[in-house]
């Protein structure tokens, strides 16, 4: 029988209040976004003020202000509720959690730009200082202003088939490319900072110099022109001599130039005309990137007593005060219920923001310390010693939810002796071990496969994918043949049949 009736039921549930939503939002903000958020709160909340003092907050007048370092049980309770809300609320954190098993290379944006050629100009005295080799202004240049050279190179690096280690090296090299497309900095310094061999950095650079636009990531004007001539199949001995003597061409000393190159006047004119079709600044057609310095949220330094010391970067932490004296004046002057409600709301929002900022800083330090503990081998020995790590491992170690760890590591950077890295860089996939052994990092397995194939020329024995699987299983790595083939193809290594033919030809 259908009818209406009243029932009383008890149940547990969690309502996502505006304060909890704000606390969740603060966790995933970068330091720049956090500063903008705090500025907006300072403008609309009269009870908040920024602490401009250089030293610690003055507590001599406790009625004037509440320091940002104040932490109460209410703040702790609020963040425990946030972790509960990650399980039961409508806030979807699955997109953040995808990074738990993702490699650094899989997180790079896949944006490709126009690969059209660049114009040139005739003033050789300006080679390497700006401009191009002819007076054409390039009709496609305005379209390319929307994409920076760094973004264009990073997109190509993502699709180049690098291993995660080589991809990290490629990104470090791309960071050293200036607006003209030239690589600034010593390869030995990059290799030392990343803890890898110089020959490996040079091999990655050789691949990167094949990116578009042709000539990019050269270390000098002659090398830039050489790369463009090689692509056109015009780099013969005479042209190589011309490229090595650009100073004579800048001085218009054609007689000395012809003598060195061993060509007549007609050939010299053709060679110079061909050089005029090249560009000394291959990156000039891209939009200039606004320099934005990455400010780390966490500093990691060697501890004299052993291990590593993890510290928050105090420069990125907003210093806010709640002006209690002004709150008392305003509260005493409130007459209507609307005014009283406004003052009470401002006081509650100010206190909550101060406590949330303090808890945010502690959570970042807690997560950062655990990541450093898990990846201490990387800090000590280099990128090839990254251990398999995911969000769940860190979350269980510190007693937080995975989505909370994911939010904390988003847009947060750590400064280490090996450079500045995003916290998500340290989360790497794993490959199971045979028996009861510890899991292996996917990056370490890829490097091992590449090393085995690199030694084929010396040994004269070409390894098939099945043989590689057998060798890895003997070493305690449980891996399938299709996984080996996938890694080999990602490394752009041909099959065993093709490699055997290459060895015979050599």
PDB file of C-alpha atoms in Angstrom, residues 76-312:
ATOM      1  CA  UNK A  76      44.776  19.450  13.244  1.00  0.00           C
ATOM      2  CA  UNK A  77      41.150  18.335  13.326  1.00  0.00           C
ATOM      3  CA  UNK A  78      40.344  20.268  10.183  1.00  0.00           C
ATOM      4  CA  UNK A  79      43.002  18.503   8.161  1.00  0.00           C
ATOM      5  CA  UNK A  80      42.035  15.082   9.461  1.00  0.00           C
ATOM      6  CA  UNK A  81      38.555  15.893   8.222  1.00  0.00           C
ATOM      7  CA  UNK A  82      40.030  16.800   4.855  1.00  0.00           C
ATOM      8  CA  UNK A  83      41.586  13.339   4.561  1.00  0.00           C
ATOM      9  CA  UNK A  84      38.214  11.797   5.451  1.00  0.00           C
ATOM     10  CA  UNK A  85      36.507  13.969   2.881  1.00  0.00           C
ATOM     11  CA  UNK A  86      38.885  12.613   0.249  1.00  0.00           C
ATOM     12  CA  UNK A  87      37.164   9.266   0.675  1.00  0.00           C
ATOM     13  CA  UNK A  88      33.522  10.322   1.025  1.00  0.00           C
ATOM     14  CA  UNK A  89      33.040  13.792  -0.464  1.00  0.00           C
ATOM     15  CA  UNK A  90      32.255  14.715  -4.012  1.00  0.00           C
ATOM     16  CA  UNK A  91      35.731  16.168  -4.532  1.00  0.00           C
ATOM     17  CA  UNK A  92      37.319  14.001  -7.241  1.00  0.00           C
ATOM     18  CA  UNK A  93      41.025  13.453  -6.661  1.00  0.00           C
ATOM     19  CA  UNK A  94      41.512  10.617  -9.144  1.00  0.00           C
ATOM     20  CA  UNK A  95      43.088  12.874 -11.734  1.00  0.00           C
ATOM     21  CA  UNK A  96      45.768  13.878  -9.229  1.00  0.00           C
ATOM     22  CA  UNK A  97      46.412  10.278  -8.207  1.00  0.00           C
ATOM     23  CA  UNK A  98      47.287   9.270 -11.762  1.00  0.00           C
ATOM     24  CA  UNK A  99      50.755  10.639 -11.132  1.00  0.00           C
ATOM     25  CA  UNK A 100      51.441   7.904  -8.622  1.00  0.00           C
ATOM     26  CA  UNK A 101      52.682   5.481 -11.296  1.00  0.00           C
ATOM     27  CA  UNK A 102      53.624   7.959 -14.002  1.00  0.00           C
ATOM     28  CA  UNK A 103      57.133   8.597 -15.187  1.00  0.00           C
ATOM     29  CA  UNK A 104      58.554  12.128 -15.444  1.00  0.00           C
ATOM     30  CA  UNK A 105      58.546  11.905 -19.228  1.00  0.00           C
ATOM     31  CA  UNK A 106      54.826  11.086 -19.312  1.00  0.00           C
ATOM     32  CA  UNK A 107      53.951  14.302 -17.548  1.00  0.00           C
ATOM     33  CA  UNK A 108      55.368  16.641 -20.161  1.00  0.00           C
ATOM     34  CA  UNK A 109      52.921  18.609 -22.290  1.00  0.00           C
ATOM     35  CA  UNK A 110      52.692  17.271 -25.851  1.00  0.00           C
ATOM     36  CA  UNK A 111      52.438  20.525 -27.779  1.00  0.00           C
ATOM     37  CA  UNK A 112      54.120  20.779 -31.168  1.00  0.00           C
ATOM     38  CA  UNK A 113      54.585  23.981 -33.123  1.00  0.00           C
ATOM     39  CA  UNK A 114      55.174  25.002 -36.715  1.00  0.00           C
ATOM     40  CA  UNK A 115      58.465  23.718 -38.120  1.00  0.00           C
ATOM     41  CA  UNK A 116      58.837  26.155 -40.987  1.00  0.00           C
ATOM     42  CA  UNK A 117      62.322  27.330 -41.930  1.00  0.00           C
ATOM     43  CA  UNK A 118      63.810  30.646 -40.890  1.00  0.00           C
ATOM     44  CA  UNK A 119      64.967  33.555 -43.056  1.00  0.00           C
ATOM     45  CA  UNK A 120      68.517  34.909 -43.040  1.00  0.00           C
ATOM     46  CA  UNK A 121      70.424  38.158 -43.607  1.00  0.00           C
ATOM     47  CA  UNK A 122      73.682  39.234 -45.230  1.00  0.00           C
ATOM     48  CA  UNK A 123      75.373  40.989 -42.306  1.00  0.00           C
ATOM     49  CA  UNK A 124      77.830  38.327 -41.147  1.00  0.00           C
ATOM     50  CA  UNK A 125      79.289  40.617 -38.509  1.00  0.00           C
ATOM     51  CA  UNK A 126      76.059  40.151 -36.561  1.00  0.00           C
ATOM     52  CA  UNK A 127      76.215  36.353 -36.655  1.00  0.00           C
ATOM     53  CA  UNK A 128      75.225  34.960 -33.288  1.00  0.00           C
ATOM     54  CA  UNK A 129      74.143  38.407 -31.990  1.00  0.00           C
ATOM     55  CA  UNK A 130      70.621  38.525 -33.372  1.00  0.00           C
ATOM     56  CA  UNK A 131      68.746  38.795 -36.595  1.00  0.00           C
ATOM     57  CA  UNK A 132      68.843  36.554 -39.641  1.00  0.00           C
ATOM     58  CA  UNK A 133      70.854  36.372 -42.842  1.00  0.00           C
ATOM     59  CA  UNK A 134      68.540  38.315 -45.140  1.00  0.00           C
ATOM     60  CA  UNK A 135      66.082  41.168 -44.889  1.00  0.00           C
ATOM     61  CA  UNK A 136      62.963  39.012 -45.051  1.00  0.00           C
ATOM     62  CA  UNK A 137      60.724  39.331 -42.030  1.00  0.00           C
ATOM     63  CA  UNK A 138      59.239  35.825 -42.199  1.00  0.00           C
ATOM     64  CA  UNK A 139      55.515  35.666 -42.790  1.00  0.00           C
ATOM     65  CA  UNK A 140      54.961  32.837 -40.290  1.00  0.00           C
ATOM     66  CA  UNK A 141      56.664  34.494 -37.363  1.00  0.00           C
ATOM     67  CA  UNK A 142      53.528  36.086 -35.789  1.00  0.00           C
ATOM     68  CA  UNK A 143      51.845  32.654 -35.635  1.00  0.00           C
ATOM     69  CA  UNK A 144      54.794  31.189 -33.721  1.00  0.00           C
ATOM     70  CA  UNK A 145      54.765  33.869 -31.042  1.00  0.00           C
ATOM     71  CA  UNK A 146      52.143  31.823 -29.200  1.00  0.00           C
ATOM     72  CA  UNK A 147      54.625  28.976 -28.634  1.00  0.00           C
ATOM     73  CA  UNK A 148      57.969  29.442 -26.915  1.00  0.00           C
ATOM     74  CA  UNK A 149      61.120  27.688 -28.063  1.00  0.00           C
ATOM     75  CA  UNK A 150      61.415  25.858 -24.749  1.00  0.00           C
ATOM     76  CA  UNK A 151      57.883  24.453 -25.043  1.00  0.00           C
ATOM     77  CA  UNK A 152      58.550  23.420 -28.650  1.00  0.00           C
ATOM     78  CA  UNK A 153      61.731  21.549 -27.681  1.00  0.00           C
ATOM     79  CA  UNK A 154      60.147  19.931 -24.626  1.00  0.00           C
ATOM     80  CA  UNK A 155      57.312  18.591 -26.769  1.00  0.00           C
ATOM     81  CA  UNK A 156      59.816  17.038 -29.183  1.00  0.00           C
ATOM     82  CA  UNK A 157      61.803  15.583 -26.289  1.00  0.00           C
ATOM     83  CA  UNK A 158      58.638  13.906 -24.988  1.00  0.00           C
ATOM     84  CA  UNK A 159      58.105  12.132 -28.310  1.00  0.00           C
ATOM     85  CA  UNK A 160      61.780  11.351 -28.986  1.00  0.00           C
ATOM     86  CA  UNK A 161      61.679   7.936 -27.297  1.00  0.00           C
ATOM     87  CA  UNK A 162      64.092   8.861 -24.498  1.00  0.00           C
ATOM     88  CA  UNK A 163      64.350   6.743 -21.403  1.00  0.00           C
ATOM     89  CA  UNK A 164      63.277   8.611 -18.233  1.00  0.00           C
ATOM     90  CA  UNK A 165      66.923   9.220 -17.327  1.00  0.00           C
ATOM     91  CA  UNK A 166      67.792  10.542 -20.784  1.00  0.00           C
ATOM     92  CA  UNK A 167      64.583  12.566 -20.802  1.00  0.00           C
ATOM     93  CA  UNK A 168      65.642  14.242 -17.556  1.00  0.00           C
ATOM     94  CA  UNK A 169      69.019  15.031 -19.138  1.00  0.00           C
ATOM     95  CA  UNK A 170      67.286  16.424 -22.241  1.00  0.00           C
ATOM     96  CA  UNK A 171      65.103  18.715 -20.123  1.00  0.00           C
ATOM     97  CA  UNK A 172      68.205  20.000 -18.309  1.00  0.00           C
ATOM     98  CA  UNK A 173      69.841  20.738 -21.671  1.00  0.00           C
ATOM     99  CA  UNK A 174      66.701  22.492 -22.938  1.00  0.00           C
ATOM    100  CA  UNK A 175      66.691  24.673 -19.825  1.00  0.00           C
ATOM    101  CA  UNK A 176      70.090  25.988 -20.951  1.00  0.00           C
ATOM    102  CA  UNK A 177      68.890  27.085 -24.417  1.00  0.00           C
ATOM    103  CA  UNK A 178      68.650  30.846 -24.922  1.00  0.00           C
ATOM    104  CA  UNK A 179      66.115  32.741 -27.056  1.00  0.00           C
ATOM    105  CA  UNK A 180      68.328  32.386 -30.135  1.00  0.00           C
ATOM    106  CA  UNK A 181      68.358  28.592 -29.870  1.00  0.00           C
ATOM    107  CA  UNK A 182      71.942  28.216 -28.595  1.00  0.00           C
ATOM    108  CA  UNK A 183      72.895  25.944 -25.712  1.00  0.00           C
ATOM    109  CA  UNK A 184      74.640  27.940 -23.011  1.00  0.00           C
ATOM    110  CA  UNK A 185      76.557  26.144 -20.301  1.00  0.00           C
ATOM    111  CA  UNK A 186      79.148  23.408 -20.053  1.00  0.00           C
ATOM    112  CA  UNK A 187      78.124  19.804 -20.589  1.00  0.00           C
ATOM    113  CA  UNK A 188      80.543  18.693 -17.878  1.00  0.00           C
ATOM    114  CA  UNK A 189      78.724  20.838 -15.312  1.00  0.00           C
ATOM    115  CA  UNK A 190      75.355  19.369 -16.311  1.00  0.00           C
ATOM    116  CA  UNK A 191      76.735  15.829 -16.117  1.00  0.00           C
ATOM    117  CA  UNK A 192      78.242  16.490 -12.693  1.00  0.00           C
ATOM    118  CA  UNK A 193      75.039  18.038 -11.376  1.00  0.00           C
ATOM    119  CA  UNK A 194      72.890  15.138 -12.557  1.00  0.00           C
ATOM    120  CA  UNK A 195      75.396  12.498 -11.503  1.00  0.00           C
ATOM    121  CA  UNK A 196      75.769  10.828 -14.895  1.00  0.00           C
ATOM    122  CA  UNK A 197      78.537  10.285 -17.446  1.00  0.00           C
ATOM    123  CA  UNK A 198      79.579  13.077 -19.797  1.00  0.00           C
ATOM    124  CA  UNK A 199      79.346  10.687 -22.751  1.00  0.00           C
ATOM    125  CA  UNK A 200      75.678  10.101 -21.968  1.00  0.00           C
ATOM    126  CA  UNK A 201      74.962  13.829 -21.888  1.00  0.00           C
ATOM    127  CA  UNK A 202      76.759  14.232 -25.222  1.00  0.00           C
ATOM    128  CA  UNK A 203      74.697  11.384 -26.716  1.00  0.00           C
ATOM    129  CA  UNK A 204      71.438  13.018 -25.572  1.00  0.00           C
ATOM    130  CA  UNK A 205      72.608  16.358 -26.985  1.00  0.00           C
ATOM    131  CA  UNK A 206      73.328  14.723 -30.344  1.00  0.00           C
ATOM    132  CA  UNK A 207      69.704  13.562 -30.496  1.00  0.00           C
ATOM    133  CA  UNK A 208      68.381  16.945 -29.365  1.00  0.00           C
ATOM    134  CA  UNK A 209      70.367  18.705 -32.089  1.00  0.00           C
ATOM    135  CA  UNK A 210      68.194  16.832 -34.582  1.00  0.00           C
ATOM    136  CA  UNK A 211      65.080  18.659 -33.311  1.00  0.00           C
ATOM    137  CA  UNK A 212      63.318  21.345 -35.287  1.00  0.00           C
ATOM    138  CA  UNK A 213      64.177  24.091 -36.101  1.00  0.00           C
ATOM    139  CA  UNK A 214      67.379  22.766 -37.638  1.00  0.00           C
ATOM    140  CA  UNK A 215      70.474  24.124 -35.932  1.00  0.00           C
ATOM    141  CA  UNK A 216      68.877  24.445 -32.519  1.00  0.00           C
ATOM    142  CA  UNK A 217      70.902  23.634 -29.364  1.00  0.00           C
ATOM    143  CA  UNK A 218      74.206  24.342 -31.116  1.00  0.00           C
ATOM    144  CA  UNK A 219      76.973  25.724 -28.925  1.00  0.00           C
ATOM    145  CA  UNK A 220      78.405  28.159 -31.473  1.00  0.00           C
ATOM    146  CA  UNK A 221      77.541  29.815 -34.790  1.00  0.00           C
ATOM    147  CA  UNK A 222      79.771  27.441 -36.820  1.00  0.00           C
ATOM    148  CA  UNK A 223      78.133  24.418 -35.198  1.00  0.00           C
ATOM    149  CA  UNK A 224      74.670  25.863 -35.878  1.00  0.00           C
ATOM    150  CA  UNK A 225      75.477  26.357 -39.562  1.00  0.00           C
ATOM    151  CA  UNK A 226      77.094  22.928 -39.718  1.00  0.00           C
ATOM    152  CA  UNK A 227      73.892  21.266 -38.506  1.00  0.00           C
ATOM    153  CA  UNK A 228      71.847  23.070 -41.150  1.00  0.00           C
ATOM    154  CA  UNK A 229      74.291  22.195 -43.919  1.00  0.00           C
ATOM    155  CA  UNK A 230      74.362  18.533 -42.877  1.00  0.00           C
ATOM    156  CA  UNK A 231      70.579  18.426 -43.088  1.00  0.00           C
ATOM    157  CA  UNK A 232      70.819  19.783 -46.663  1.00  0.00           C
ATOM    158  CA  UNK A 233      73.610  17.305 -47.500  1.00  0.00           C
ATOM    159  CA  UNK A 234      75.956  20.198 -48.376  1.00  0.00           C
ATOM    160  CA  UNK A 235      78.611  19.892 -45.677  1.00  0.00           C
ATOM    161  CA  UNK A 236      81.640  18.990 -47.814  1.00  0.00           C
ATOM    162  CA  UNK A 237      85.304  19.776 -46.928  1.00  0.00           C
ATOM    163  CA  UNK A 238      85.255  23.131 -48.736  1.00  0.00           C
ATOM    164  CA  UNK A 239      82.086  24.210 -46.935  1.00  0.00           C
ATOM    165  CA  UNK A 240      83.510  23.005 -43.626  1.00  0.00           C
ATOM    166  CA  UNK A 241      86.560  25.231 -44.180  1.00  0.00           C
ATOM    167  CA  UNK A 242      84.297  28.170 -44.960  1.00  0.00           C
ATOM    168  CA  UNK A 243      82.282  27.654 -41.783  1.00  0.00           C
ATOM    169  CA  UNK A 244      85.489  27.486 -39.736  1.00  0.00           C
ATOM    170  CA  UNK A 245      86.655  30.851 -41.150  1.00  0.00           C
ATOM    171  CA  UNK A 246      83.582  33.050 -40.739  1.00  0.00           C
ATOM    172  CA  UNK A 247      85.763  35.878 -39.438  1.00  0.00           C
ATOM    173  CA  UNK A 248      87.357  36.180 -42.885  1.00  0.00           C
ATOM    174  CA  UNK A 249      83.912  36.313 -44.489  1.00  0.00           C
ATOM    175  CA  UNK A 250      82.836  39.019 -42.030  1.00  0.00           C
ATOM    176  CA  UNK A 251      85.892  41.058 -43.075  1.00  0.00           C
ATOM    177  CA  UNK A 252      85.108  40.380 -46.785  1.00  0.00           C
ATOM    178  CA  UNK A 253      88.611  38.918 -47.214  1.00  0.00           C
ATOM    179  CA  UNK A 254      87.537  36.678 -50.103  1.00  0.00           C
ATOM    180  CA  UNK A 255      91.037  36.124 -51.514  1.00  0.00           C
ATOM    181  CA  UNK A 256      92.294  34.624 -48.233  1.00  0.00           C
ATOM    182  CA  UNK A 257      89.065  32.658 -47.924  1.00  0.00           C
ATOM    183  CA  UNK A 258      89.418  31.167 -51.441  1.00  0.00           C
ATOM    184  CA  UNK A 259      92.999  30.201 -50.686  1.00  0.00           C
ATOM    185  CA  UNK A 260      92.036  28.371 -47.511  1.00  0.00           C
ATOM    186  CA  UNK A 261      89.045  26.602 -49.042  1.00  0.00           C
ATOM    187  CA  UNK A 262      90.849  25.744 -52.281  1.00  0.00           C
ATOM    188  CA  UNK A 263      88.038  26.925 -54.597  1.00  0.00           C
ATOM    189  CA  UNK A 264      87.740  29.508 -57.355  1.00  0.00           C
ATOM    190  CA  UNK A 265      85.700  32.700 -57.312  1.00  0.00           C
ATOM    191  CA  UNK A 266      82.607  31.113 -58.873  1.00  0.00           C
ATOM    192  CA  UNK A 267      82.471  28.285 -56.329  1.00  0.00           C
ATOM    193  CA  UNK A 268      83.069  30.752 -53.501  1.00  0.00           C
ATOM    194  CA  UNK A 269      80.137  32.879 -54.648  1.00  0.00           C
ATOM    195  CA  UNK A 270      77.856  29.837 -54.693  1.00  0.00           C
ATOM    196  CA  UNK A 271      78.990  28.775 -51.224  1.00  0.00           C
ATOM    197  CA  UNK A 272      78.365  32.237 -49.793  1.00  0.00           C
ATOM    198  CA  UNK A 273      74.939  32.356 -51.426  1.00  0.00           C
ATOM    199  CA  UNK A 274      74.106  29.043 -49.800  1.00  0.00           C
ATOM    200  CA  UNK A 275      75.179  30.304 -46.387  1.00  0.00           C
ATOM    201  CA  UNK A 276      72.896  33.316 -46.825  1.00  0.00           C
ATOM    202  CA  UNK A 277      69.943  30.934 -46.936  1.00  0.00           C
ATOM    203  CA  UNK A 278      70.749  29.703 -43.407  1.00  0.00           C
ATOM    204  CA  UNK A 279      69.997  31.367 -40.093  1.00  0.00           C
ATOM    205  CA  UNK A 280      72.424  32.026 -37.251  1.00  0.00           C
ATOM    206  CA  UNK A 281      69.552  32.206 -34.725  1.00  0.00           C
ATOM    207  CA  UNK A 282      67.165  29.293 -35.286  1.00  0.00           C
ATOM    208  CA  UNK A 283      65.092  30.158 -32.213  1.00  0.00           C
ATOM    209  CA  UNK A 284      64.374  33.742 -33.242  1.00  0.00           C
ATOM    210  CA  UNK A 285      61.031  32.827 -34.803  1.00  0.00           C
ATOM    211  CA  UNK A 286      59.530  31.710 -31.499  1.00  0.00           C
ATOM    212  CA  UNK A 287      57.841  33.788 -28.858  1.00  0.00           C
ATOM    213  CA  UNK A 288      60.136  35.135 -26.206  1.00  0.00           C
ATOM    214  CA  UNK A 289      59.526  33.369 -22.916  1.00  0.00           C
ATOM    215  CA  UNK A 290      59.066  35.507 -19.865  1.00  0.00           C
ATOM    216  CA  UNK A 291      61.757  34.535 -17.413  1.00  0.00           C
ATOM    217  CA  UNK A 292      60.133  32.986 -14.354  1.00  0.00           C
ATOM    218  CA  UNK A 293      62.490  31.817 -11.683  1.00  0.00           C
ATOM    219  CA  UNK A 294      61.396  28.619  -9.987  1.00  0.00           C
ATOM    220  CA  UNK A 295      61.366  29.260  -6.252  1.00  0.00           C
ATOM    221  CA  UNK A 296      61.699  25.995  -4.320  1.00  0.00           C
ATOM    222  CA  UNK A 297      59.311  25.303  -1.455  1.00  0.00           C
ATOM    223  CA  UNK A 298      61.745  22.931   0.270  1.00  0.00           C
ATOM    224  CA  UNK A 299      65.534  22.964   0.636  1.00  0.00           C
ATOM    225  CA  UNK A 300      67.534  19.732   1.000  1.00  0.00           C
ATOM    226  CA  UNK A 301      71.107  20.006   2.218  1.00  0.00           C
ATOM    227  CA  UNK A 302      73.684  17.463   3.397  1.00  0.00           C
ATOM    228  CA  UNK A 303      73.697  17.115   7.160  1.00  0.00           C
ATOM    229  CA  UNK A 304      77.200  17.296   8.668  1.00  0.00           C
ATOM    230  CA  UNK A 305      76.152  14.506  11.021  1.00  0.00           C
ATOM    231  CA  UNK A 306      75.110  12.319   8.090  1.00  0.00           C
ATOM    232  CA  UNK A 307      71.988  12.045   6.008  1.00  0.00           C
ATOM    233  CA  UNK A 308      70.029  14.993   4.675  1.00  0.00           C
ATOM    234  CA  UNK A 309      68.536  18.069   6.261  1.00  0.00           C
ATOM    235  CA  UNK A 310      65.087  19.078   4.960  1.00  0.00           C
ATOM    236  CA  UNK A 311      63.944  22.661   5.560  1.00  0.00           C
ATOM    237  CA  UNK A 312      61.058  24.803   4.385  1.00  0.00           C
TER     238      UNK A 312
END
